[in-house]
Backbone as CSV, one residue per row, in Angstrom:
resi,resn,N_x,N_y,N_z,CA_x,CA_y,CA_z,C_x,C_y,C_z
1,MET,0.838,-1.162,0.000,0.000,0.000,0.000,0.890,1.234,0.000
2,LYS,0.536,2.154,-0.888,1.335,3.356,-1.065,0.827,4.437,-0.120
3,LYS,1.736,5.110,0.523,1.380,6.193,1.429,1.423,7.514,0.660
4,PHE,0.356,8.313,0.832,0.328,9.634,0.205,0.730,10.681,1.221
5,SER,1.564,11.597,0.778,1.968,12.663,1.684,0.878,13.723,1.735
6,PRO,0.778,14.497,2.808,-0.254,15.531,2.936,-0.202,16.538,1.795
7,VAL,0.963,16.811,1.241,1.090,17.773,0.150,0.413,17.233,-1.107
8,ARG,0.552,15.948,-1.347,-0.010,15.344,-2.554,-1.542,15.366,-2.529
9,ARG,-2.154,15.184,-1.377,-3.621,15.175,-1.287,-4.223,16.566,-1.511
10,GLN,-3.493,17.606,-1.283,-3.990,18.969,-1.398,-3.869,19.526,-2.811
11,ARG,-3.302,18.756,-3.701,-3.072,19.244,-5.055,-4.393,19.627,-5.732
12,GLY,-4.496,20.858,-6.294,-5.681,21.310,-7.023,-6.719,22.017,-6.170
13,VAL,-6.597,21.957,-4.873,-7.577,22.609,-3.996,-7.492,24.127,-4.128
14,ALA,-6.304,24.668,-4.229,-6.131,26.120,-4.372,-6.769,26.610,-5.668
15,LEU,-6.638,25.842,-6.731,-7.255,26.208,-8.011,-8.771,26.196,-7.892
16,LEU,-9.300,25.192,-7.226,-10.749,25.112,-7.023,-11.239,26.298,-6.188
17,GLU,-10.550,26.665,-5.152,-10.921,27.818,-4.326,-10.877,29.105,-5.143
18,ALA,-9.880,29.258,-5.983,-9.773,30.453,-6.822,-10.927,30.528,-7.817
19,MET,-11.297,29.387,-8.394,-12.415,29.373,-9.356,-13.731,29.729,-8.665
20,ILE,-13.943,29.228,-7.468,-15.166,29.554,-6.718,-15.186,31.043,-6.375
21,ALA,-14.049,31.587,-6.000,-13.969,33.021,-5.689,-14.281,33.860,-6.925
22,VAL,-13.808,33.445,-8.093,-14.076,34.178,-9.331,-15.571,34.131,-9.667
23,VAL,-16.210,32.982,-9.473,-17.651,32.861,-9.727,-18.437,33.777,-8.793
24,ILE,-18.092,33.772,-7.514,-18.784,34.635,-6.547,-18.572,36.107,-6.888
25,LEU,-17.363,36.464,-7.252,-17.079,37.844,-7.657,-17.870,38.220,-8.899
26,GLY,-17.971,37.315,-9.861,-18.741,37.579,-11.089,-20.209,37.821,-10.791
27,ILE,-20.784,37.012,-9.907,-22.197,37.196,-9.537,-22.383,38.557,-8.870
28,GLY,-21.465,38.931,-8.012,-21.541,40.241,-7.357,-21.450,41.389,-8.346
29,LEU,-20.571,41.263,-9.322,-20.423,42.319,-10.337,-21.659,42.430,-11.218
30,ILE,-22.252,41.292,-11.566,-23.487,41.331,-12.364,-24.592,42.037,-11.584
31,GLY,-24.691,41.750,-10.291,-25.680,42.433,-9.454,-25.431,43.928,-9.382
32,THR,-24.175,44.316,-9.289,-23.818,45.736,-9.242,-24.193,46.444,-10.539
33,VAL,-23.958,45.788,-11.671,-24.321,46.379,-12.963,-25.835,46.553,-13.050
34,GLY,-26.595,45.580,-12.556,-28.055,45.702,-12.547,-28.528,46.860,-11.696
35,LEU,-27.928,47.030,-10.536,-28.287,48.157,-9.667,-27.937,49.493,-10.317
36,GLN,-26.811,49.517,-11.014,-26.391,50.741,-11.697,-27.409,51.127,-12.770
37,ALA,-27.909,50.143,-13.511,-28.904,50.414,-14.557,-30.194,50.951,-13.948
38,ARG,-30.626,50.359,-12.835,-31.847,50.844,-12.177,-31.652,52.255,-11.627
39,ALA,-30.481,52.523,-11.084,-30.193,53.859,-10.546,-30.202,54.894,-11.667
40,TYR,-29.646,54.543,-12.822,-29.644,55.462,-13.958,-31.065,55.749,-14.417
41,SER,-31.908,54.725,-14.459,-33.305,54.910,-14.858,-34.038,55.826,-13.871
42,ALA,-33.815,55.628,-12.578,-34.458,56.473,-11.562,-33.965,57.913,-11.660
43,LEU,-32.685,58.092,-11.939,-32.123,59.432,-12.092,-32.723,60.128,-13.311
44,ASN,-32.879,59.401,-14.398,-33.487,59.957,-15.609,-34.932,60.369,-15.341
45,ASP,-35.680,59.525,-14.626,-37.066,59.836,-14.300,-37.156,61.074,-13.417
46,ALA,-36.271,61.190,-12.455,-36.261,62.368,-11.577,-35.939,63.634,-12.364
47,GLY,-35.032,63.522,-13.321,-34.702,64.673,-14.164,-35.882,65.132,-14.996
48,LEU,-36.640,64.174,-15.557,-37.820,64.535,-16.353,-38.905,65.137,-15.474
49,ARG,-39.055,64.638,-14.260,-40.036,65.242,-13.337,-39.644,66.675,-12.979
50,ALA,-38.374,66.907,-12.785,-37.898,68.269,-12.504,-38.167,69.176,-13.696
51,GLU,-37.913,68.676,-14.905,-38.192,69.467,-16.116,-39.686,69.792,-16.210
52,ALA,-40.549,68.817,-15.901,-41.988,69.048,-15.947,-42.417,70.096,-14.924
53,THR,-41.828,70.041,-13.740,-42.155,71.025,-12.703,-41.726,72.429,-13.122
54,MET,-40.521,72.544,-13.671,-40.043,73.868,-14.106,-40.872,74.402,-15.271
55,ALA,-41.267,73.515,-16.196,-42.086,73.949,-17.327,-43.442,74.450,-16.843
56,ALA,-44.066,73.708,-15.930,-45.360,74.126,-15.394,-45.239,75.435,-14.628
57,ASP,-44.186,75.592,-13.868,-43.955,76.828,-13.118,-43.787,78.019,-14.063
58,THR,-43.088,77.791,-15.163,-42.910,78.858,-16.170,-44.255,79.269,-16.753
59,LEU,-45.082,78.273,-17.103,-46.392,78.594,-17.684,-47.289,79.301,-16.672
60,ILE,-47.273,78.876,-15.430,-48.096,79.527,-14.406,-47.650,80.983,-14.211
61,GLY,-46.358,81.219,-14.237,-45.861,82.600,-14.146,-46.312,83.445,-15.325
62,THR,-46.253,82.872,-16.518,-46.707,83.589,-17.717,-48.202,83.885,-17.638
63,MET,-48.969,82.887,-17.182,-50.415,83.073,-17.072,-50.758,84.125,-16.012
64,SER,-49.998,84.161,-14.934,-50.241,85.164,-13.890,-50.011,86.575,-14.415
65,ALA,-48.992,86.727,-15.253,-48.693,88.040,-15.826,-49.710,88.443,-16.884
66,ASP,-50.384,87.473,-17.471,-51.358,87.733,-18.540,-52.741,87.223,-18.129
67,SER,-53.157,87.510,-16.885,-54.408,86.954,-16.359,-55.651,87.428,-17.106
68,ALA,-55.566,88.547,-17.817,-56.719,89.021,-18.593,-57.025,88.067,-19.745
69,ASN,-56.034,87.380,-20.261,-56.209,86.454,-21.390,-55.984,85.001,-20.971
70,ILE,-56.301,84.686,-19.734,-55.967,83.366,-19.195,-56.652,82.220,-19.942
71,SER,-57.822,82.470,-20.505,-58.529,81.398,-21.218,-57.787,80.963,-22.487
72,ASN,-56.883,81.808,-22.999,-56.109,81.447,-24.199,-55.073,80.358,-23.924
73,TYR,-54.860,80.030,-22.666,-53.825,79.063,-22.314,-54.371,77.641,-22.154
74,ALA,-55.655,77.450,-22.373,-56.232,76.110,-22.247,-55.771,75.236,-23.421
75,LEU,-55.528,73.974,-23.114,-55.095,73.022,-24.139,-55.690,71.660,-23.810
76,ALA,-56.560,71.189,-24.695,-57.182,69.880,-24.500,-56.171,68.775,-24.810
77,ASP,-56.432,67.600,-24.296,-55.543,66.452,-24.511,-55.484,66.111,-26.003
78,GLY,-54.304,66.124,-26.564,-54.099,65.775,-27.963,-54.381,66.905,-28.945
79,ALA,-54.780,68.067,-28.447,-55.099,69.194,-29.326,-53.826,69.917,-29.753
80,THR,-53.942,70.666,-30.843,-52.830,71.488,-31.316,-52.840,72.798,-30.532
81,PRO,-51.708,73.198,-29.976,-51.682,74.442,-29.195,-51.888,75.674,-30.082
82,ASN,-52.540,76.685,-29.518,-52.738,77.940,-30.254,-51.437,78.749,-30.237
83,ALA,-51.465,79.897,-30.879,-50.259,80.725,-31.012,-49.726,81.190,-29.652
84,THR,-50.601,81.400,-28.693,-50.173,81.837,-27.362,-49.385,80.744,-26.648
85,LEU,-49.818,79.529,-26.793,-49.250,78.406,-26.051,-48.167,77.639,-26.803
86,LYS,-48.115,77.805,-28.122,-47.199,77.004,-28.947,-45.725,77.110,-28.542
87,PRO,-45.174,78.303,-28.269,-43.754,78.365,-27.877,-43.458,77.571,-26.595
88,TRP,-44.348,77.666,-25.617,-44.132,76.933,-24.369,-44.224,75.426,-24.592
89,VAL,-45.199,74.995,-25.376,-45.359,73.564,-25.659,-44.137,73.035,-26.414
90,SER,-43.661,73.779,-27.394,-42.482,73.350,-28.155,-41.256,73.223,-27.262
91,GLU,-41.060,74.189,-26.373,-39.914,74.143,-25.466,-40.027,72.976,-24.486
92,THR,-41.231,72.749,-23.977,-41.445,71.646,-23.041,-41.192,70.305,-23.722
93,GLN,-41.680,70.146,-24.942,-41.481,68.887,-25.659,-40.026,68.703,-26.082
94,ALA,-39.274,69.776,-26.192,-37.848,69.654,-26.482,-37.095,69.105,-25.258
95,HIS,-37.558,69.465,-24.068,-36.911,69.002,-22.831,-37.434,67.647,-22.373
96,ILE,-38.703,67.345,-22.706,-39.319,66.079,-22.301,-39.805,65.370,-23.560
97,PRO,-39.012,64.466,-24.104,-39.424,63.761,-25.324,-40.724,62.978,-25.101
98,ASN,-41.554,62.920,-26.115,-42.845,62.210,-26.095,-43.843,62.809,-25.101
99,ALA,-43.676,64.085,-24.749,-44.577,64.709,-23.771,-45.951,64.958,-24.377
100,LYS,-46.973,64.625,-23.601,-48.360,64.936,-23.949,-48.834,65.908,-22.885
101,ILE,-49.327,67.049,-23.323,-49.621,68.138,-22.391,-51.100,68.494,-22.431
102,THR,-51.660,68.698,-21.251,-53.036,69.159,-21.108,-53.038,70.322,-20.126
103,VAL,-53.725,71.403,-20.498,-53.864,72.556,-19.605,-55.353,72.835,-19.461
104,VAL,-55.859,72.702,-18.241,-57.270,72.953,-17.960,-57.370,74.254,-17.183
105,VAL,-58.166,75.186,-17.706,-58.370,76.493,-17.075,-59.827,76.559,-16.629
106,THR,-60.056,76.643,-15.317,-61.404,76.661,-14.765,-61.622,77.949,-13.989
107,PRO,-62.361,78.910,-14.580,-62.612,80.172,-13.870,-63.515,79.962,-12.651
108,ALA,-63.245,80.702,-11.604,-64.093,80.726,-10.410,-64.348,82.197,-10.085
109,PRO,-65.280,82.836,-10.835,-65.488,84.282,-10.672,-65.924,84.682,-9.256
110,ALA,-66.659,83.834,-8.588,-67.110,84.170,-7.231,-65.917,84.300,-6.278
111,LEU,-64.856,83.546,-6.538,-63.660,83.594,-5.693,-62.600,84.548,-6.242
112,ARG,-62.869,85.136,-7.400,-61.945,86.046,-8.101,-60.585,85.387,-8.361
113,ARG,-60.655,84.128,-8.755,-59.430,83.420,-9.143,-59.776,82.322,-10.141
114,THR,-58.749,81.791,-10.750,-58.916,80.755,-11.760,-58.061,79.552,-11.373
115,LEU,-58.666,78.375,-11.458,-57.943,77.137,-11.182,-57.270,76.667,-12.470
116,VAL,-55.977,76.428,-12.402,-55.206,75.962,-13.560,-54.593,74.607,-13.204
117,SER,-54.851,73.614,-14.057,-54.270,72.284,-13.881,-53.447,71.957,-15.120
118,ILE,-52.176,71.698,-14.918,-51.270,71.372,-16.015,-50.826,69.926,-15.834
119,ALA,-51.169,69.084,-16.801,-50.768,67.673,-16.759,-49.760,67.425,-17.878
120,ILE,-48.617,66.891,-17.509,-47.589,66.539,-18.494,-47.337,65.044,-18.339
121,ARG,-47.540,64.300,-19.432,-47.358,62.845,-19.414,-46.283,62.472,-20.430
122,TRP,-45.545,61.416,-20.118,-44.518,60.942,-21.046,-44.223,59.478,-20.770
123,THR,-43.688,58.822,-21.780,-43.182,57.465,-21.611,-41.706,57.484,-21.985
124,HIS,-40.951,56.598,-21.379,-39.523,56.522,-21.676,-39.305,55.925,-23.056
125,ARG,-38.165,56.204,-23.626,-37.849,55.690,-24.963,-37.938,54.172,-25.032
126,GLY,-37.566,53.524,-23.953,-37.587,52.064,-23.917,-38.963,51.486,-23.637
127,GLY,-39.956,52.336,-23.478,-41.303,51.875,-23.160,-41.542,51.891,-21.666
128,GLY,-42.468,51.069,-21.246,-42.796,51.011,-19.823,-44.046,51.818,-19.526
129,PRO,-44.372,51.958,-18.261,-45.590,52.678,-17.898,-45.461,54.186,-18.155
130,GLU,-46.603,54.803,-18.368,-46.620,56.248,-18.616,-46.447,56.989,-17.294
131,ASN,-45.611,58.006,-17.307,-45.418,58.874,-16.145,-46.342,60.071,-16.297
132,ARG,-46.888,60.531,-15.178,-47.795,61.684,-15.215,-47.400,62.640,-14.106
133,HIS,-47.272,63.885,-14.481,-46.927,64.926,-13.515,-48.030,65.978,-13.589
134,LEU,-48.688,66.233,-12.476,-49.812,67.164,-12.434,-49.487,68.300,-11.484
135,ILE,-49.631,69.526,-11.993,-49.425,70.735,-11.192,-50.743,71.503,-11.203
136,THR,-51.183,71.910,-10.030,-52.424,72.673,-9.898,-52.109,73.965,-9.174
137,ALA,-52.664,75.057,-9.694,-52.426,76.373,-9.072,-53.668,77.245,-9.213
138,TYR,-53.787,78.192,-8.337,-54.822,79.209,-8.447,-54.158,80.516,-8.875
139,ILE,-54.795,81.188,-9.828,-54.279,82.466,-10.327,-55.341,83.521,-10.064
140,GLU,-54.922,84.591,-9.430,-55.845,85.700,-9.144,-56.360,86.322,-10.434
141,SER,-57.636,86.595,-10.478,-58.233,87.226,-11.674,-58.235,88.727,-11.542
């Protein structure tokens, strides 16, 4: 019967340990790449929401300065904007691709103010659910 030395029995174990470590590291890196992709998507969504908020704020400021003609700023869903609203819509759609914009102007003469609701909706280039950002403000008449 041949005796094996302790060194001979351990042959190849270090290679096996290294291969297992590489597999575990690979799984960790794949998970990190997935998290990075999700973080980028969330960052992009937050940026578009910020753009929608700034666009709505700009329009509300314009409407406040031109409250005598506030009804000219209404825009139905899917409608073509009039000359008053077209520059703002074009600028908003340049910042938010695939944006669908609705502006509802509801006068409340008894309260001497007008309710303005601006809805900006968009979908990401890759598809997915539609995002909707709604801003509501009252403008003094």
